[in-house]
mmCIF file of C-alpha atoms and ligand atoms in Angstrom:
data_model
loop_
_atom_site.group_PDB
_atom_site.id
_atom_site.type_symbol
_atom_site.label_atom_id
_atom_site.label_comp_id
_atom_site.label_asym_id
_atom_site.label_seq_id
_atom_site.Cartn_x
_atom_site.Cartn_y
_atom_site.Cartn_z
ATOM 1 C CA MET A 1 -52.975 -41.442 -41.528
ATOM 2 C CA ALA A 2 -49.797 -43.008 -40.776
ATOM 3 C CA LYS A 3 -48.031 -39.163 -42.106
ATOM 4 C CA ALA A 4 -50.554 -37.445 -39.167
ATOM 5 C CA GLY A 5 -48.918 -40.426 -36.784
ATOM 6 C CA ARG A 6 -45.559 -39.859 -37.687
ATOM 7 C CA SER A 7 -45.939 -36.375 -37.769
ATOM 8 C CA ARG A 8 -47.236 -36.376 -34.197
ATOM 9 C CA CYS A 9 -44.598 -38.186 -33.444
ATOM 10 C CA GLY A 10 -42.058 -36.041 -34.810
ATOM 11 C CA CYS A 11 -43.323 -33.370 -32.828
ATOM 12 C CA CYS A 12 -43.108 -35.070 -29.299
ATOM 13 C CA CYS A 13 -39.550 -36.059 -30.445
ATOM 14 C CA VAL A 14 -38.907 -32.278 -31.326
ATOM 15 C CA MET A 15 -40.370 -30.903 -27.967
ATOM 16 C CA GLY A 16 -38.565 -33.492 -26.319
ATOM 17 C CA TRP A 17 -35.342 -32.987 -27.646
ATOM 18 C CA ILE A 18 -35.696 -29.285 -27.016
ATOM 19 C CA PHE A 19 -37.098 -29.655 -23.614
ATOM 20 C CA GLY A 20 -33.886 -32.331 -23.070
ATOM 21 C CA ILE A 21 -31.864 -29.195 -24.833
ATOM 22 C CA ILE A 22 -33.046 -26.364 -22.658
ATOM 23 C CA ALA A 23 -31.875 -28.997 -19.415
ATOM 24 C CA ALA A 24 -28.561 -29.540 -20.091
ATOM 25 C CA ILE A 25 -28.162 -25.676 -21.021
ATOM 26 C CA VAL A 26 -29.624 -24.648 -17.579
ATOM 27 C CA VAL A 27 -27.238 -27.238 -15.945
ATOM 28 C CA LEU A 28 -24.268 -26.287 -17.649
ATOM 29 C CA LEU A 29 -24.827 -22.505 -17.251
ATOM 30 C CA GLY A 30 -25.602 -23.532 -13.407
ATOM 31 C CA ILE A 31 -22.246 -25.160 -13.288
ATOM 32 C CA ALA A 32 -20.256 -22.249 -15.255
ATOM 33 C CA VAL A 33 -21.430 -19.936 -12.996
ATOM 34 C CA ALA A 34 -20.824 -22.011 -9.761
ATOM 35 C CA LEU A 35 -17.022 -22.592 -11.421
ATOM 36 C CA PHE A 36 -17.023 -18.795 -11.842
ATOM 37 C CA PHE A 37 -17.506 -17.923 -8.354
ATOM 38 C CA ALA A 38 -15.371 -20.864 -6.834
ATOM 39 C CA ILE A 39 -12.281 -19.748 -9.434
ATOM 40 C CA VAL A 40 -12.408 -15.940 -9.613
ATOM 41 C CA ASN A 41 -14.023 -15.345 -6.102
ATOM 42 C CA PRO A 42 -15.562 -11.630 -6.876
ATOM 43 C CA GLN A 43 -15.084 -9.226 -4.511
ATOM 44 C CA LYS A 44 -16.100 -5.684 -4.315
ATOM 45 C CA MET A 45 -13.602 -2.887 -4.438
ATOM 46 C CA LYS A 46 -12.976 -0.592 -1.400
ATOM 47 C CA VAL A 47 -12.934 2.750 -1.604
ATOM 48 C CA GLN A 48 -12.192 5.407 1.008
ATOM 49 C CA ILE A 49 -12.034 9.055 1.240
ATOM 50 C CA ASN A 50 -8.734 10.288 3.638
ATOM 51 C CA ASP A 51 -6.125 12.976 4.532
ATOM 52 C CA ALA A 52 -8.547 15.350 3.533
ATOM 53 C CA THR A 53 -7.759 19.470 4.455
ATOM 54 C CA ILE A 54 -9.199 22.850 3.837
ATOM 55 C CA THR A 55 -7.103 25.673 3.365
ATOM 56 C CA LYS A 56 -9.239 28.367 2.428
ATOM 57 C CA PHE A 57 -13.285 28.210 3.087
ATOM 58 C CA ASN A 58 -15.173 31.472 2.955
ATOM 59 C CA LEU A 59 -18.501 32.249 2.721
ATOM 60 C CA THR A 60 -19.417 35.753 1.202
ATOM 61 C CA GLU A 61 -22.270 37.734 0.099
ATOM 62 C CA ALA A 62 -22.913 39.944 -3.128
ATOM 63 C CA ASN A 63 -26.018 41.262 -4.222
ATOM 64 C CA GLN A 64 -27.902 38.800 -1.998
ATOM 65 C CA THR A 65 -26.537 35.966 -3.542
ATOM 66 C CA HIS A 66 -23.796 33.392 -1.283
ATOM 67 C CA TRP A 67 -20.694 32.110 -2.269
ATOM 68 C CA LEU A 68 -18.230 29.684 -1.308
ATOM 69 C CA HIS A 69 -14.734 30.333 -1.613
ATOM 70 C CA TYR A 70 -12.830 27.226 -1.089
ATOM 71 C CA ASP A 71 -9.803 25.382 -1.402
ATOM 72 C CA LEU A 72 -9.471 21.745 -0.657
ATOM 73 C CA GLU A 73 -7.380 18.457 -1.057
ATOM 74 C CA PHE A 74 -8.247 15.007 -0.481
ATOM 75 C CA ASN A 75 -7.086 11.070 -1.296
ATOM 76 C CA VAL A 76 -8.971 8.755 -2.623
ATOM 77 C CA THR A 77 -8.087 5.270 -1.773
ATOM 78 C CA ILE A 78 -9.232 2.612 -3.811
ATOM 79 C CA ARG A 79 -8.685 -1.037 -3.438
ATOM 80 C CA ASN A 80 -8.906 -3.726 -5.649
ATOM 81 C CA PRO A 81 -9.275 -6.866 -3.719
ATOM 82 C CA ASN A 82 -9.572 -9.610 -6.507
ATOM 83 C CA ARG A 83 -6.696 -12.759 -7.538
ATOM 84 C CA ILE A 84 -7.906 -12.485 -10.929
ATOM 85 C CA MET A 85 -10.032 -9.980 -11.773
ATOM 86 C CA GLY A 86 -8.910 -6.127 -13.230
ATOM 87 C CA LEU A 87 -11.303 -3.545 -12.737
ATOM 88 C CA TYR A 88 -11.954 -0.308 -15.196
ATOM 89 C CA TYR A 89 -13.137 2.871 -13.739
ATOM 90 C CA ASP A 90 -15.354 4.970 -16.338
ATOM 91 C CA ASP A 91 -16.639 7.987 -15.462
ATOM 92 C CA PHE A 92 -15.174 8.018 -12.060
ATOM 93 C CA ILE A 93 -16.400 11.039 -10.341
ATOM 94 C CA PRO A 94 -15.107 12.261 -6.781
ATOM 95 C CA GLY A 95 -17.518 15.522 -5.796
ATOM 96 C CA VAL A 96 -17.969 17.226 -2.500
ATOM 97 C CA TYR A 97 -20.511 19.158 -0.803
ATOM 98 C CA TYR A 98 -21.103 21.085 2.432
ATOM 99 C CA GLN A 99 -24.325 21.038 4.303
ATOM 100 C CA SER A 100 -25.998 18.698 1.866
ATOM 101 C CA ASP A 101 -28.536 16.406 2.181
ATOM 102 C CA GLU A 102 -29.160 12.695 1.403
ATOM 103 C CA LYS A 103 -31.979 12.803 -1.022
ATOM 104 C CA THR A 104 -31.160 16.351 -2.898
ATOM 105 C CA ILE A 105 -27.579 17.000 -4.699
ATOM 106 C CA LYS A 106 -27.829 20.260 -2.925
ATOM 107 C CA ASN A 107 -25.008 22.210 -1.937
ATOM 108 C CA TYR A 108 -22.630 20.617 -4.361
ATOM 109 C CA VAL A 109 -19.046 22.202 -4.126
ATOM 110 C CA ASP A 110 -16.841 20.879 -6.635
ATOM 111 C CA SER A 111 -16.053 17.440 -8.598
ATOM 112 C CA ARG A 112 -13.579 15.437 -10.827
ATOM 113 C CA TRP A 113 -13.948 13.450 -13.819
ATOM 114 C CA MET A 114 -11.671 10.801 -14.696
ATOM 115 C CA ASN A 115 -11.320 7.235 -16.348
ATOM 116 C CA PHE A 116 -8.596 4.415 -15.246
ATOM 117 C CA TYR A 117 -7.724 0.806 -14.665
ATOM 118 C CA GLN A 118 -6.655 -0.865 -11.878
ATOM 119 C CA GLY A 119 -5.083 -4.223 -11.850
ATOM 120 C CA LYS A 120 -5.616 -7.504 -9.644
ATOM 121 C CA LYS A 121 -4.827 -6.801 -5.908
ATOM 122 C CA ASN A 122 -3.891 -3.062 -6.425
ATOM 123 C CA THR A 123 -4.333 -0.150 -4.292
ATOM 124 C CA THR A 124 -4.606 3.291 -6.402
ATOM 125 C CA VAL A 125 -4.229 6.607 -4.259
ATOM 126 C CA MET A 126 -5.607 9.562 -5.721
ATOM 127 C CA ARG A 127 -5.012 12.862 -4.556
ATOM 128 C CA PHE A 128 -7.658 15.558 -5.729
ATOM 129 C CA ARG A 129 -7.275 19.552 -5.563
ATOM 130 C CA PHE A 130 -10.481 21.707 -5.953
ATOM 131 C CA ASN A 131 -10.316 25.229 -5.969
ATOM 132 C CA GLY A 132 -12.671 28.058 -6.943
ATOM 133 C CA LYS A 133 -15.708 29.175 -5.893
ATOM 134 C CA ARG A 134 -19.596 28.127 -5.778
ATOM 135 C CA GLU A 135 -22.681 29.852 -5.586
ATOM 136 C CA VAL A 136 -25.045 28.709 -2.653
ATOM 137 C CA TYR A 137 -28.383 28.408 -3.437
ATOM 138 C CA LEU A 138 -30.195 29.305 0.392
ATOM 139 C CA LEU A 139 -33.379 30.042 -0.774
ATOM 140 C CA GLU A 140 -35.330 30.348 2.454
ATOM 141 C CA ALA A 141 -34.585 32.307 5.333
ATOM 142 C CA GLY A 142 -34.351 29.832 7.868
ATOM 143 C CA GLU A 143 -32.616 27.822 5.963
ATOM 144 C CA ARG A 144 -29.869 30.710 5.214
ATOM 145 C CA THR A 145 -29.654 31.354 8.795
ATOM 146 C CA ARG A 146 -29.122 27.299 9.560
ATOM 147 C CA TYR A 147 -26.495 27.427 6.710
ATOM 148 C CA ILE A 148 -24.722 30.350 8.509
ATOM 149 C CA GLU A 149 -24.435 29.284 11.880
ATOM 150 C CA ARG A 150 -23.405 25.819 11.093
ATOM 151 C CA PHE A 151 -20.603 27.734 8.895
ATOM 152 C CA GLU A 152 -19.539 30.080 11.943
ATOM 153 C CA LYS A 153 -19.700 27.409 14.443
ATOM 154 C CA GLU A 154 -17.701 25.031 12.252
ATOM 155 C CA LYS A 155 -15.228 27.858 10.900
ATOM 156 C CA SER A 156 -14.294 29.066 15.071
ATOM 157 C CA ALA A 157 -13.677 25.240 15.738
ATOM 158 C CA GLY A 158 -11.234 24.830 12.922
ATOM 159 C CA ILE A 159 -13.407 21.750 11.362
ATOM 160 C CA PHE A 160 -15.475 21.784 8.646
ATOM 161 C CA SER A 161 -17.874 18.507 8.097
ATOM 162 C CA LEU A 162 -17.610 17.739 4.555
ATOM 163 C CA ASP A 163 -19.927 15.074 2.199
ATOM 164 C CA TRP A 164 -18.686 13.284 -0.011
ATOM 165 C CA LYS A 165 -20.213 11.686 -3.023
ATOM 166 C CA VAL A 166 -18.728 9.093 -5.186
ATOM 167 C CA GLU A 167 -19.976 7.630 -8.629
ATOM 168 C CA PHE A 168 -18.624 5.428 -11.362
ATOM 169 C CA ARG A 169 -19.169 2.913 -13.924
ATOM 170 C CA THR A 170 -17.115 -0.337 -13.113
ATOM 171 C CA ARG A 171 -15.829 -3.129 -15.951
ATOM 172 C CA VAL A 172 -14.196 -6.356 -15.356
ATOM 173 C CA LYS A 173 -11.111 -7.234 -17.049
ATOM 174 C CA LEU A 174 -10.748 -11.419 -16.276
ATOM 175 C CA GLY A 175 -7.981 -12.262 -19.023
ATOM 176 C CA ALA A 176 -8.900 -11.047 -22.336
ATOM 177 C CA ILE A 177 -12.185 -10.899 -21.494
ATOM 178 C CA ARG A 178 -14.411 -7.790 -19.917
ATOM 179 C CA ILE A 179 -17.250 -8.216 -18.807
ATOM 180 C CA GLY A 180 -19.837 -5.565 -17.490
ATOM 181 C CA ILE A 181 -21.336 -2.342 -17.016
ATOM 182 C CA PHE A 182 -21.718 -2.538 -13.876
ATOM 183 C CA GLN A 183 -22.788 1.108 -12.151
ATOM 184 C CA PRO A 184 -23.098 0.662 -7.941
ATOM 185 C CA LYS A 185 -24.597 2.671 -5.531
ATOM 186 C CA LEU A 186 -21.573 4.195 -3.226
ATOM 187 C CA ARG A 187 -22.353 5.758 -0.040
ATOM 188 C CA CYS A 188 -19.352 7.726 1.600
ATOM 189 C CA GLY A 189 -21.010 9.901 4.067
ATOM 190 C CA SER A 190 -18.548 12.707 5.521
ATOM 191 C CA SER A 191 -15.888 13.294 7.490
ATOM 192 C CA LEU A 192 -14.470 16.272 9.531
ATOM 193 C CA VAL A 193 -11.984 17.928 7.732
ATOM 194 C CA PRO A 194 -9.527 19.978 9.368
ATOM 195 C CA PHE A 195 -9.391 23.902 8.121
ATOM 196 C CA PHE A 196 -5.660 25.455 8.227
ATOM 197 C CA GLY A 197 -6.144 28.794 7.196
ATOM 198 C CA GLY A 198 -7.472 32.313 8.859
ATOM 199 C CA ASN A 199 -6.792 33.618 11.622
ATOM 200 C CA TYR A 200 -8.966 30.994 13.620
ATOM 201 C CA GLY A 201 -5.719 28.663 14.899
ATOM 202 C CA GLN A 202 -4.725 25.997 13.379
ATOM 203 C CA LYS A 203 -6.468 22.654 15.176
ATOM 204 C CA ARG A 204 -5.859 19.690 13.782
ATOM 205 C CA ALA A 205 -8.819 17.355 13.789
ATOM 206 C CA ASN A 206 -8.430 13.892 15.026
ATOM 207 C CA VAL A 207 -7.143 12.289 11.771
ATOM 208 C CA THR A 208 -8.890 9.031 12.908
ATOM 209 C CA SER A 209 -12.208 11.312 12.264
ATOM 210 C CA ASN A 210 -11.269 12.312 8.801
ATOM 211 C CA VAL A 211 -11.730 9.114 6.679
ATOM 212 C CA ALA A 212 -14.926 8.685 5.169
ATOM 213 C CA LYS A 213 -15.353 5.288 3.983
ATOM 214 C CA CYS A 214 -17.669 4.493 1.141
ATOM 215 C CA GLY A 215 -20.433 1.609 1.408
ATOM 216 C CA VAL A 216 -20.479 -0.097 -2.417
ATOM 217 C CA LYS A 217 -23.345 -2.024 -3.386
ATOM 218 C CA PHE A 218 -24.635 -3.288 -6.638
ATOM 219 C CA LYS A 219 -28.184 -3.094 -7.639
ATOM 220 C CA ALA A 220 -29.924 -5.704 -9.034
ATOM 221 C CA THR A 221 -30.048 -3.502 -12.204
ATOM 222 C CA SER A 222 -26.142 -4.223 -12.746
ATOM 223 C CA ILE A 223 -26.461 -6.157 -15.928
ATOM 224 C CA PHE A 224 -24.491 -9.117 -13.942
ATOM 225 C CA GLU A 225 -24.425 -9.137 -10.130
ATOM 226 C CA PRO A 226 -21.394 -11.181 -8.885
ATOM 227 C CA LEU A 227 -19.524 -8.730 -6.937
ATOM 228 C CA ASP A 228 -20.456 -9.311 -3.199
HETATM 229 C C1 LIG B 301 -24.222 44.161 -7.876
HETATM 230 O O1 LIG B 301 -25.002 43.671 -8.699
HETATM 231 C C2 LIG B 301 -24.943 45.299 -9.496
HETATM 232 C C3 LIG B 301 -25.886 45.775 -10.137
HETATM 233 O O2 LIG B 301 -26.764 44.424 -10.541
HETATM 234 C C4 LIG B 301 -23.910 45.402 -9.864
HETATM 235 O O3 LIG B 301 -23.522 46.740 -10.581
HETATM 236 C C5 LIG B 301 -22.546 45.167 -8.868
HETATM 237 O O4 LIG B 301 -20.689 45.267 -9.413
HETATM 238 C C6 LIG B 301 -22.878 44.102 -8.602
HETATM 239 N N1 LIG B 301 -22.315 43.747 -7.317
HETATM 240 C C7 LIG B 301 -21.034 42.423 -6.901
HETATM 241 C C8 LIG B 301 -20.309 42.427 -5.720
HETATM 242 O O5 LIG B 301 -21.217 41.444 -7.752
HETATM 243 C C1 LIG B 302 -2.731 10.989 -0.248
HETATM 244 O O1 LIG B 302 -1.999 11.240 -1.176
HETATM 245 C C2 LIG B 302 -0.809 11.429 -1.076
HETATM 246 C C3 LIG B 302 -0.301 11.571 -2.309
HETATM 247 O O2 LIG B 302 -0.828 10.427 -3.655
HETATM 248 C C4 LIG B 302 0.229 10.580 -0.569
HETATM 249 O O3 LIG B 302 1.687 10.851 -0.340
HETATM 250 C C5 LIG B 302 -0.166 9.929 1.061
HETATM 251 O O4 LIG B 302 0.495 9.105 1.505
HETATM 252 C C6 LIG B 302 -1.621 9.678 0.846
HETATM 253 N N1 LIG B 302 -2.237 9.524 2.149
HETATM 254 C C7 LIG B 302 -3.277 8.668 2.430
HETATM 255 C C8 LIG B 302 -3.412 8.422 3.892
HETATM 256 O O5 LIG B 302 -3.115 7.534 1.879
HETATM 257 C C1 LIG B 303 -0.645 -2.026 -9.422
HETATM 258 O O1 LIG B 303 -0.305 -1.032 -11.303
HETATM 259 C C2 LIG B 303 0.236 -0.726 -10.898
HETATM 260 C C3 LIG B 303 0.339 0.059 -12.722
HETATM 261 O O2 LIG B 303 -0.686 -0.680 -13.465
HETATM 262 C C4 LIG B 303 1.505 -1.419 -11.054
HETATM 263 O O3 LIG B 303 2.520 -0.908 -11.901
HETATM 264 C C5 LIG B 303 2.131 -2.010 -9.694
HETATM 265 O O4 LIG B 303 2.838 -3.021 -10.250
HETATM 266 C C6 LIG B 303 0.260 -2.690 -9.374
HETATM 267 N N1 LIG B 303 1.067 -3.079 -8.088
HETATM 268 C C7 LIG B 303 0.423 -4.083 -7.784
HETATM 269 C C8 LIG B 303 0.826 -4.889 -5.936
HETATM 270 O O5 LIG B 303 -0.050 -5.266 -8.416
HETATM 271 C C1 LIG B 304 -10.955 33.309 2.480
HETATM 272 O O1 LIG B 304 -9.960 33.327 3.078
HETATM 273 C C2 LIG B 304 -8.773 33.207 3.076
HETATM 274 C C3 LIG B 304 -8.314 32.394 4.544
HETATM 275 O O2 LIG B 304 -8.582 31.374 4.847
HETATM 276 C C4 LIG B 304 -7.952 34.420 2.896
HETATM 277 O O3 LIG B 304 -7.034 34.562 2.638
HETATM 278 C C5 LIG B 304 -8.861 35.241 1.722
HETATM 279 O O4 LIG B 304 -8.624 36.451 1.061
HETATM 280 C C6 LIG B 304 -10.163 35.113 2.157
HETATM 281 N N1 LIG B 304 -11.254 34.767 0.580
HETATM 282 C C7 LIG B 304 -12.336 36.064 0.258
HETATM 283 C C8 LIG B 304 -13.013 35.963 -0.718
HETATM 284 O O5 LIG B 304 -12.683 36.448 1.355
HETATM 285 C C1 LIG B 305 -9.058 12.779 19.754
HETATM 286 O O1 LIG B 305 -8.120 11.791 20.476
HETATM 287 C C2 LIG B 305 -8.005 11.778 21.099
HETATM 288 C C3 LIG B 305 -7.133 10.346 21.421
HETATM 289 O O2 LIG B 305 -7.080 10.058 20.666
HETATM 290 C C4 LIG B 305 -8.934 12.190 22.536
HETATM 291 O O3 LIG B 305 -8.131 12.356 23.462
HETATM 292 C C5 LIG B 305 -9.400 13.636 22.260
HETATM 293 O O4 LIG B 305 -10.183 13.974 22.884
HETATM 294 C C6 LIG B 305 -10.113 13.601 20.840
HETATM 295 N N1 LIG B 305 -10.275 15.071 20.442
HETATM 296 C C7 LIG B 305 -11.350 15.510 19.567
HETATM 297 C C8 LIG B 305 -11.652 16.855 19.011
HETATM 298 O O5 LIG B 305 -12.418 14.489 19.687
#
């Protein structure tokens, strides 16, 4: 009897202890998170694409296949506004599309791949040159007509509207500690890029329209979502 009673009481005591410990851990975690935000004040990186120029952009057709021949350059400028956090960029991929649509990855032109580290309060400017040729998949006649019409119009205006996509994964460096991986979603939209090739004049697009600022969003599915 006594044994059973003691064991019931022991059970209660153990439960009390467990709840107490859990409550303490929750409170401590809350304090740690609040302190983290107060001290580290994490902020998102700022990404933009500027200074883009095109020196070659021609469309050729051979055997019912369209090819885009391109030679273009642009800068990707990334700023880490954080005072305390360094940022690693893994699988950083800037890409260019022409006449693409938001949902598909159609009309991809070119991209690069790289990894780098960016210190606190630092701005990284990278200039990329993409040149080569890419098959353009224009399956139905209507699509082909629209593509070619817009292409000719932009070529004679001396300005092409290019669509940018930037992807990367990032890890945070806090002293010796590394936190992450985070995979933000970027929306860079498009920019008007002057075309300096061919016989179509050397019209300069207004440089102000030659900047695409990327919206950076950290999803809930990121391991941890502090960067806001
Ligand atoms: C078109 O295709 C034919 C045979 O399929 C080939 O001999 C020819 O070289 C191709 N032309 C071009 C410009 O690719
Ligand atoms: C673009 O990058 C080049 C080379 O790094 C640099 O000289 C130029 O100032 C950059 N332009 C802008 C607007 O950041
Ligand atoms: C940015 O980073 C580079 C290389 O990591 C470093 O040389 C430079 O001093 C840094 N600039 C600032 C403002 O911290
Ligand atoms: C593409 O256009 C450039 C001028 O913009 C020209 O020099 C080049 O020969 C053209 N290439 C092709 C494959 O048509
Ligand atoms: C370029 O900007 C100037 C003013 O800065 C404006 O008057 C002109 O219409 C613009 N040109 C184009 C093609 O947008």
